[in-house]
Amino acid sequence: MRADQTAAWKTLAEHAKAFSSFDLRSEFARDAGRAKYFSQAAPGVFADLSKNLWDAKIESQLLALAQQAGVLAHRDRMFQGEAINTTENRAVMHWLLRHPSQGAAVDALPASVKLSLKDVHGTLSAMLLFAEKIRSDKQITDVVNIGIGGSDLGPQMAVMALQSFALKGKRFHFVANVDGHELDAVLQGLQADKTLFLVASKTFTTLETMTNALSAKRWFEAQGGTDVSRHFAALTTNVEAAGQFGIQTCFGFWDWVGGRYSLWSAIGLSLAIAIGADKFRELLAGAHAMDQHFQHADAAQNLPIRLGLLDVWYRNFLHYTSRCIAPYHSALKRFAPYLQQLEMESNGKQVDHEGQALPYGTSPVLWGEPGTNGQHAFFQMLHQGADVVPLEFVAVKNATHALPDHQALLLSNALAQAQALMVGKSDAGGHKNFAGNRPSTFILLEDLTPFNLGALIALQEHRVFVSGAVWGINSFDQWGVELGKVLAKDIHARIESGDVAGLDASTAQLLQRIRAA
Ligand code: F6P
């Protein structure tokens, strides 16, 4: 049933009307068990959801909403390998990429999914073998991942996040943009005989990636490089196109892996080279542990479900339009951009599975920067701005450096910000007044290990699934990126020819300026 037609939605709307008087400080004062009630451990992570603007009554209605909108049934269909990506008639099985090849969980899989699992493990072993070969190949000093969107953000974020596990003596570069400055800057520091290019593209048709790959190949040949099969590998579902491009070393994956969910596939090869086969398998194990939690834990103690429902509460009932993510770990520098694609490409839609317009808001704007940097930039607005922006802290208890002082200061700042947002300060008045009562979630990892990172990412994937399922949208297509691609082709031809016939006056004017001598 469409979410807004359920009984729970109507009850929640009633609760929301009475909500202007809700005050976090009074809730904590009233209920000594609040922190515990709204906190929970899940594989790899601990989450404190208690500083959010909700109470047990609201959460139980949200759980009822999930039930009435068919979220749990939808989740089960995903784990059965059904084609829940309806507009592309595809299954959604990124979770299978981290599924163990043996054990009781395998027996529970449908026969066709079991077959896919065999392919998954065949490719995984081959890719990890290749990763180990490159790791021990002293001649290769630089690995360049050429890809964009999901073929860039996931591996780039994870290579950076797990840098403390990365092999010394090899450098990792990520080239995404069609802006030649990016590739050029990377190429300037490379030697052809010491470089491995990974051309990462699910479709092997993406303009940016194909343009960069071609330029990289030309550069390689111009530098005297001859052995393309040794210096280029393709990571793609389109093995044929990779072959036509002249790349023989190819690691495949499948159309049931969405681009933004593909870190776990061959797209993760740069990461596997950086951290090695065993650690890559630990990443998969962490994600699998979260999959199991999402699939089997009771909804009331199911962290992705709780987070996804909280997102719905904020978006549709309190009408907050954005969520800020603040990782308190500098190695999670690329986490917010990664989550941006995950959330906004998945749920930035306005129609249901049948293409019917939906009357309520969907994906929030997701944004953020690591703390403490953000504190000296945009936190001002979070504390005193006119809009309420729920903030999600991600902190890591243990540091891997041995510098004294820093870690305790870092974590104190994270805790202090969450506290300040909530408690505010009203004794000063005017400019110095902090209203407080501002919501935040606090996610805590013991260590930034491959296992914990895998679990953290899978947690985010599944919370996006949950809100998308409540909204009744297909979180696994991305038709909204197509129009710009088509128009760019047309404009590219016009930049060559100068033909502005039929263009709007603004585009025509800008195009003429760009062409002017
Ligand atoms: O244009 C959007 C998109 O299709 C993303 O969904 C995807 O992650 C990215 O482009 C890259 O696509 P590919 O891996 O096929 O090159």
XYZ file of C-alpha atoms and ligand atoms in Angstrom:
533
model
C 0.000 0.000 0.000
C 1.262 3.491 -0.817
C 2.843 4.850 2.339
C 0.591 7.891 2.758
C -2.523 5.734 2.528
C -1.607 3.582 5.503
C -3.129 3.995 8.952
C 0.343 4.430 10.449
C 1.097 7.389 8.173
C -2.052 9.139 9.359
C -1.179 8.498 12.997
C 2.338 9.786 12.432
C 0.959 12.926 10.817
C -1.131 13.479 13.948
C 1.916 12.959 16.161
C 3.875 15.411 14.048
C 1.242 18.118 14.583
C 1.706 17.856 18.316
C 5.445 17.726 17.964
C 6.422 21.383 18.200
C 6.528 21.014 21.978
C 8.892 18.017 21.872
C 12.096 18.782 23.707
C 15.030 16.412 23.822
C 16.271 17.801 27.124
C 12.974 17.112 28.846
C 12.822 13.655 27.274
C 16.199 12.771 28.761
C 15.204 14.282 32.106
C 11.932 12.351 32.110
C 13.280 8.998 30.985
C 16.472 7.604 32.499
C 16.370 4.723 30.024
C 16.216 6.855 26.875
C 19.878 6.551 25.856
C 19.744 2.783 26.241
C 16.378 2.399 24.552
C 17.499 4.233 21.456
C 20.952 2.663 21.245
C 22.046 -0.622 19.899
C 24.982 -2.654 18.755
C 24.923 -4.165 15.292
C 27.758 -5.996 13.540
C 30.815 -3.756 13.409
C 29.059 -0.665 14.759
C 27.375 0.796 17.793
C 24.699 3.417 17.217
C 23.134 5.906 19.599
C 19.899 7.234 18.131
C 18.675 8.778 21.347
C 19.492 12.396 20.489
C 16.917 12.335 17.725
C 13.566 14.061 17.738
C 11.404 11.037 18.341
C 10.091 8.861 21.101
C 9.054 5.251 21.550
C 5.496 5.987 20.414
C 6.720 7.460 17.151
C 9.176 4.702 16.550
C 6.527 2.063 17.034
C 4.271 3.831 14.513
C 7.191 3.981 12.096
C 7.627 0.240 12.518
C 3.928 -0.169 11.814
C 4.378 1.986 8.723
C 7.188 -0.299 7.540
C 4.916 -3.273 7.985
C 1.919 -1.641 6.287
C 3.971 -0.290 3.371
C 5.427 -3.763 2.772
C 9.044 -2.911 3.575
C 9.870 -6.251 5.163
C 8.278 -8.193 2.326
C 10.257 -6.063 -0.133
C 13.466 -6.787 1.762
C 12.713 -10.506 1.617
C 12.119 -10.302 -2.120
C 15.542 -8.710 -2.550
C 17.181 -11.538 -0.603
C 15.264 -14.074 -2.702
C 16.814 -12.648 -5.857
C 13.526 -11.355 -7.277
C 13.604 -8.657 -9.952
C 12.758 -5.759 -7.621
C 14.521 -3.326 -9.957
C 11.310 -3.260 -11.959
C 12.135 -0.619 -14.554
C 15.160 -2.592 -15.696
C 13.695 -5.990 -14.839
C 16.734 -6.940 -12.789
C 17.380 -8.627 -9.491
C 19.214 -6.587 -6.840
C 21.915 -8.803 -5.411
C 24.937 -6.776 -4.365
C 24.543 -8.630 -1.045
C 25.413 -11.871 -2.858
C 28.864 -10.475 -3.637
C 29.704 -10.752 0.059
C 27.897 -13.993 0.717
C 30.071 -16.894 1.870
C 30.351 -19.780 -0.577
C 29.521 -22.376 2.048
C 27.437 -22.815 5.164
C 23.838 -22.924 6.262
C 22.999 -19.559 4.663
C 23.832 -21.028 1.256
C 21.251 -23.800 1.642
C 18.547 -21.194 2.167
C 19.239 -19.538 -1.211
C 16.989 -20.214 -4.208
C 18.597 -22.471 -6.832
C 19.185 -19.718 -9.398
C 20.824 -17.517 -6.766
C 23.072 -20.418 -5.766
C 24.245 -20.597 -9.364
C 25.099 -16.898 -9.337
C 26.956 -17.414 -6.081
C 29.251 -19.873 -7.827
C 30.077 -17.266 -10.469
C 30.617 -14.676 -7.731
C 33.195 -16.793 -5.973
C 34.886 -17.846 -9.199
C 35.403 -14.215 -10.178
C 36.310 -13.147 -6.654
C 39.067 -15.759 -6.428
C 40.442 -14.803 -9.834
C 40.388 -11.113 -8.989
C 42.038 -11.605 -5.614
C 44.706 -13.800 -7.178
C 45.400 -11.009 -9.649
C 45.460 -8.483 -6.792
C 48.067 -10.544 -4.956
C 50.121 -10.874 -8.140
C 50.169 -7.108 -8.551
C 50.977 -6.618 -4.872
C 54.103 -8.694 -5.204
C 55.034 -7.185 -8.573
C 57.687 -4.676 -7.530
C 57.810 -3.154 -10.991
C 54.275 -1.803 -10.676
C 54.434 1.267 -8.457
C 51.255 3.052 -9.504
C 47.683 1.837 -9.859
C 45.263 4.174 -11.619
C 41.541 3.505 -11.330
C 39.700 5.133 -14.216
C 35.977 5.195 -13.472
C 33.190 7.499 -12.350
C 30.170 7.378 -10.027
C 29.963 3.969 -8.415
C 33.041 2.883 -10.324
C 35.044 5.556 -8.553
C 33.431 6.727 -5.318
C 33.322 3.327 -3.597
C 36.884 2.173 -4.273
C 38.285 5.651 -3.739
C 36.500 6.080 -0.421
C 37.537 2.621 0.781
C 41.190 2.844 -0.319
C 41.422 6.084 1.616
C 39.513 4.747 4.619
C 41.745 1.690 4.884
C 45.010 3.429 4.138
C 46.508 2.152 7.371
C 46.205 -1.381 5.933
C 47.499 -0.438 2.498
C 50.610 -1.875 0.978
C 53.530 0.510 1.166
C 55.411 1.194 -2.014
C 52.447 1.500 -4.340
C 50.477 4.626 -5.058
C 46.788 4.662 -5.874
C 45.192 7.255 -8.111
C 41.559 7.832 -9.058
C 40.621 9.569 -12.263
C 36.917 10.219 -12.787
C 36.217 13.561 -14.413
C 36.211 14.093 -18.177
C 38.043 17.300 -17.327
C 41.452 16.539 -18.784
C 43.178 18.389 -15.955
C 42.494 15.455 -13.700
C 44.029 12.769 -15.897
C 46.828 15.063 -16.994
C 47.882 15.779 -13.416
C 48.021 12.061 -12.651
C 49.851 11.114 -15.858
C 52.541 13.667 -15.173
C 53.713 11.677 -12.191
C 53.685 8.273 -13.900
C 55.973 6.022 -15.908
C 54.305 3.707 -18.407
C 56.262 0.587 -17.474
C 55.468 1.038 -13.780
C 51.748 1.726 -14.093
C 48.654 -0.436 -14.041
C 45.451 1.175 -15.343
C 42.172 -0.286 -14.144
C 39.327 0.735 -16.408
C 36.309 0.439 -14.129
C 32.921 0.750 -15.777
C 29.860 -1.391 -15.341
C 28.611 -0.536 -18.822
C 31.930 0.256 -20.513
C 30.146 3.038 -22.365
C 30.354 5.936 -19.906
C 31.657 9.010 -21.707
C 34.064 10.141 -18.983
C 35.598 6.747 -18.445
C 35.924 5.871 -22.114
C 37.496 9.242 -22.884
C 39.976 8.915 -20.017
C 40.765 5.285 -20.838
C 41.465 6.131 -24.461
C 43.707 9.039 -23.485
C 45.525 6.835 -20.968
C 46.115 4.204 -23.647
C 47.384 6.815 -26.096
C 49.700 8.195 -23.413
C 50.908 4.692 -22.581
C 51.745 3.970 -26.228
C 53.339 7.384 -26.713
C 55.583 6.625 -23.751
C 56.758 3.483 -25.546
C 54.479 1.121 -23.652
C 53.578 -1.951 -25.670
C 52.202 -4.576 -23.320
C 48.608 -3.392 -22.930
C 47.542 -6.750 -21.491
C 49.969 -6.265 -18.602
C 49.271 -2.600 -17.969
C 45.503 -2.382 -18.482
C 42.725 -4.362 -16.860
C 38.982 -3.891 -17.270
C 36.383 -4.242 -14.520
C 33.008 -4.470 -16.199
C 29.824 -6.347 -17.005
C 30.499 -5.617 -20.689
C 33.403 -7.937 -21.348
C 32.865 -7.719 -25.093
C 33.329 -3.932 -25.193
C 36.470 -4.234 -23.068
C 37.848 -6.722 -25.601
C 37.036 -4.359 -28.468
C 38.872 -1.620 -26.612
C 41.916 -3.876 -26.624
C 41.955 -4.978 -23.003
C 42.375 -8.701 -22.497
C 42.638 -8.821 -18.703
C 39.079 -8.532 -17.606
C 37.150 -9.159 -14.398
C 33.419 -9.274 -14.850
C 30.330 -8.732 -12.777
C 26.615 -8.853 -13.397
C 23.687 -6.633 -14.289
C 22.132 -7.332 -10.876
C 24.825 -5.177 -9.250
C 23.942 -1.471 -9.308
C 26.869 0.853 -9.985
C 26.627 2.506 -6.561
C 26.516 -0.936 -4.942
C 29.483 -2.354 -6.835
C 32.429 -1.833 -4.475
C 32.138 -5.518 -3.512
C 32.543 -6.707 -7.095
C 35.522 -6.499 -9.448
C 35.085 -2.721 -9.151
C 36.859 -3.142 -5.802
C 40.075 -4.360 -7.444
C 42.083 -1.239 -6.586
C 41.111 -1.746 -2.956
C 42.012 -5.441 -3.113
C 45.444 -4.498 -4.450
C 45.846 -1.928 -1.692
C 44.833 -4.104 1.278
C 45.316 -7.631 -0.056
C 43.027 -10.617 -0.514
C 42.544 -11.480 3.155
C 41.608 -7.980 4.190
C 39.277 -7.645 1.185
C 37.552 -10.811 2.353
C 37.240 -9.246 5.826
C 35.493 -6.254 4.269
C 33.065 -8.645 2.586
C 32.564 -10.512 5.863
C 31.665 -7.279 7.674
C 29.117 -6.401 5.007
C 27.716 -9.930 5.105
C 27.319 -9.735 8.877
C 25.274 -6.561 8.371
C 23.237 -8.287 5.630
C 22.384 -11.049 8.071
C 21.444 -8.516 10.709
C 19.210 -6.654 8.249
C 17.639 -9.853 7.011
C 17.030 -11.560 10.346
C 17.056 -9.172 13.317
C 13.694 -8.223 14.748
C 12.561 -4.951 13.136
C 12.597 -3.086 16.458
C 16.259 -3.994 16.948
C 17.282 -3.803 13.324
C 19.650 -0.899 12.821
C 19.179 -0.287 9.075
C 15.415 -0.396 9.609
C 15.560 2.010 12.537
C 17.776 4.460 10.649
C 15.753 4.245 7.436
C 12.515 4.874 9.326
C 14.043 7.795 11.174
C 14.948 9.227 7.760
C 11.292 8.901 6.720
C 10.094 10.570 9.927
C 12.388 13.532 9.338
C 11.663 13.857 5.639
C 7.911 13.382 5.544
C 6.661 14.434 8.960
C 9.122 17.024 10.266
C 9.883 18.094 6.664
C 13.648 18.303 6.986
C 15.154 18.313 3.534
C 18.762 17.423 4.204
C 21.006 15.240 6.311
C 24.579 16.067 7.179
C 27.212 13.410 7.678
C 30.269 14.187 9.771
C 32.867 11.451 9.989
C 35.301 12.132 12.796
C 38.161 10.377 11.055
C 40.196 11.999 8.328
C 40.495 8.716 6.412
C 36.721 8.908 5.901
C 37.208 12.045 3.840
C 35.363 10.602 0.859
C 32.568 9.031 2.858
C 30.067 11.861 2.347
C 30.475 11.960 -1.457
C 30.108 8.192 -1.495
C 26.895 8.382 0.529
C 25.637 11.186 -1.656
C 25.467 8.891 -4.651
C 24.103 6.040 -2.575
C 21.247 8.059 -1.119
C 20.476 10.580 -3.823
C 20.865 8.404 -6.915
C 18.874 5.662 -5.207
C 16.035 7.673 -3.707
C 16.016 10.975 -5.581
C 12.808 10.054 -7.438
C 9.210 11.170 -7.548
C 7.321 8.229 -9.004
C 6.400 4.778 -7.733
C 7.206 1.435 -9.360
C 4.425 1.989 -11.906
C 5.621 5.473 -12.793
C 2.785 7.166 -10.879
C 3.624 10.500 -9.256
C 4.121 10.399 -5.498
C 2.704 13.203 -3.373
C 5.416 13.232 -0.702
C 9.089 14.042 -0.382
C 11.748 11.402 -0.963
C 15.560 11.576 -0.810
C 16.986 14.296 1.408
C 20.023 16.219 0.245
C 23.008 14.481 1.741
C 26.174 16.410 2.408
C 29.048 16.673 4.834
C 32.727 16.868 5.620
C 34.919 15.306 8.240
C 35.012 16.801 11.713
C 36.576 18.725 13.228
C 37.020 20.647 9.941
C 33.279 21.098 9.496
C 33.042 22.720 12.919
C 35.033 25.656 11.576
C 32.976 25.952 8.428
C 29.304 25.021 8.332
C 28.493 23.916 11.873
C 27.483 27.494 12.618
C 24.398 26.881 10.519
C 23.689 23.542 12.199
C 23.698 25.209 15.607
C 21.987 28.512 14.905
C 20.644 28.426 11.345
C 16.962 28.677 10.494
C 16.752 25.084 9.235
C 17.040 21.970 11.316
C 19.514 19.545 9.748
C 19.852 16.103 11.334
C 23.532 15.347 11.732
C 25.092 11.897 11.651
C 28.389 11.511 13.462
C 30.643 8.596 12.587
C 33.457 8.272 15.103
C 36.158 5.665 15.542
C 37.317 4.839 19.049
C 40.901 3.782 18.364
C 43.390 5.633 16.222
C 46.146 3.929 14.265
C 48.670 6.718 14.780
C 50.771 7.010 17.912
C 50.551 10.774 18.363
C 49.591 11.671 21.900
C 46.640 14.003 22.626
C 44.951 13.988 19.229
C 42.479 11.136 19.536
C 41.002 12.230 22.842
C 40.642 15.765 21.489
C 39.018 14.511 18.318
C 36.484 12.364 20.150
C 35.807 15.065 22.734
C 34.904 17.380 19.904
C 32.515 14.878 18.345
C 30.766 14.317 21.680
C 30.739 18.020 22.469
C 29.133 18.913 19.150
C 26.382 16.340 19.596
C 25.858 17.614 23.122
C 25.848 21.281 22.102
C 23.322 20.629 19.352
C 21.016 19.043 21.867
C 21.440 21.108 25.029
C 21.946 24.523 23.460
C 22.520 27.565 25.619
C 19.785 29.976 26.476
C 21.237 32.083 29.278
C 23.041 34.475 26.962
C 20.279 35.725 24.665
C 20.547 37.247 21.174
C 23.557 36.324 19.092
C 24.926 33.990 21.695
C 21.745 32.021 22.117
C 21.681 28.393 21.009
C 18.158 27.030 20.840
C 19.389 23.440 21.184
C 16.994 20.532 20.646
C 18.816 19.820 17.379
C 18.945 16.176 16.357
C 21.922 13.921 15.808
C 22.789 10.251 15.510
C 26.089 8.952 16.796
C 27.685 5.942 15.142
C 30.748 4.535 16.847
C 33.237 2.021 15.496
C 35.877 0.428 17.685
C 38.475 0.537 14.917
C 38.421 1.457 11.265
C 39.060 -2.101 10.080
C 37.986 -3.698 6.810
C 35.312 -5.673 8.682
C 33.858 -2.628 10.391
C 33.988 -0.521 7.242
C 32.205 -3.274 5.313
C 29.491 -3.357 7.968
C 29.189 0.436 8.040
C 28.747 0.671 4.272
C 26.221 -2.171 4.164
C 24.338 -0.440 6.994
C 24.059 2.657 4.829
C 22.997 0.650 1.773
C 20.208 -0.989 3.716
C 18.926 2.157 5.413
C 18.588 3.685 1.951
C 16.714 0.530 0.927
C 14.318 0.926 3.858
C 13.348 4.551 3.207
C 13.098 3.847 -0.535
C 10.812 0.905 0.186
C 8.563 3.007 2.432
C 8.319 5.610 -0.315
C 7.488 2.878 -2.812
C 10.140 3.935 -5.290
C 12.603 1.853 -7.260
C 15.883 2.625 -5.493
C 17.902 0.729 -8.072
C 17.510 2.609 -11.334
C 18.755 6.103 -12.250
C 16.834 7.414 -15.239
C 17.425 10.954 -14.039
C 20.994 10.926 -15.299
C 20.052 10.198 -18.904
C 18.765 13.501 -20.260
C 21.980 15.395 -19.539
C 23.987 12.695 -21.302
C 21.863 12.995 -24.463
C 21.963 16.792 -24.476
C 25.738 16.815 -23.921
C 26.143 14.794 -27.131
C 24.071 17.288 -29.066
C 25.929 20.264 -27.598
C 29.289 18.628 -28.205
C 28.439 18.449 -31.917
C 27.321 22.092 -31.840
C 30.547 23.200 -30.162
C 32.337 21.710 -33.149
C 29.985 23.132 -35.779
C 28.834 26.391 -34.180
C 25.219 25.597 -35.027
C 22.945 27.171 -32.424
C 19.671 26.753 -34.329
C 16.827 25.701 -32.058
C 18.765 26.274 -28.825
C 17.381 28.427 -26.036
C 18.896 31.920 -25.962
C 20.950 31.318 -22.836
C 22.584 28.105 -24.024
C 23.192 29.615 -27.460
C 24.862 32.672 -25.949
C 27.158 30.645 -23.719
C 28.062 28.283 -26.532
C 29.010 31.197 -28.753
C 31.204 32.645 -26.018
C 32.948 29.339 -25.594
C 33.594 29.152 -29.333
C 34.688 32.770 -29.767
C 38.347 33.200 -30.696
O 25.431 8.202 -14.893
C 25.238 7.586 -13.672
C 25.918 6.252 -13.619
O 25.264 5.350 -14.438
C 26.017 5.718 -12.198
O 24.875 5.065 -11.803
C 27.218 4.851 -12.298
O 27.751 4.514 -11.048
C 28.122 5.708 -13.131
O 27.267 6.348 -14.049
C 29.209 4.983 -13.861
O 28.700 4.003 -14.716
P 29.635 2.881 -15.302
O 30.185 2.085 -14.176
O 28.748 2.065 -16.194
O 30.735 3.550 -16.079
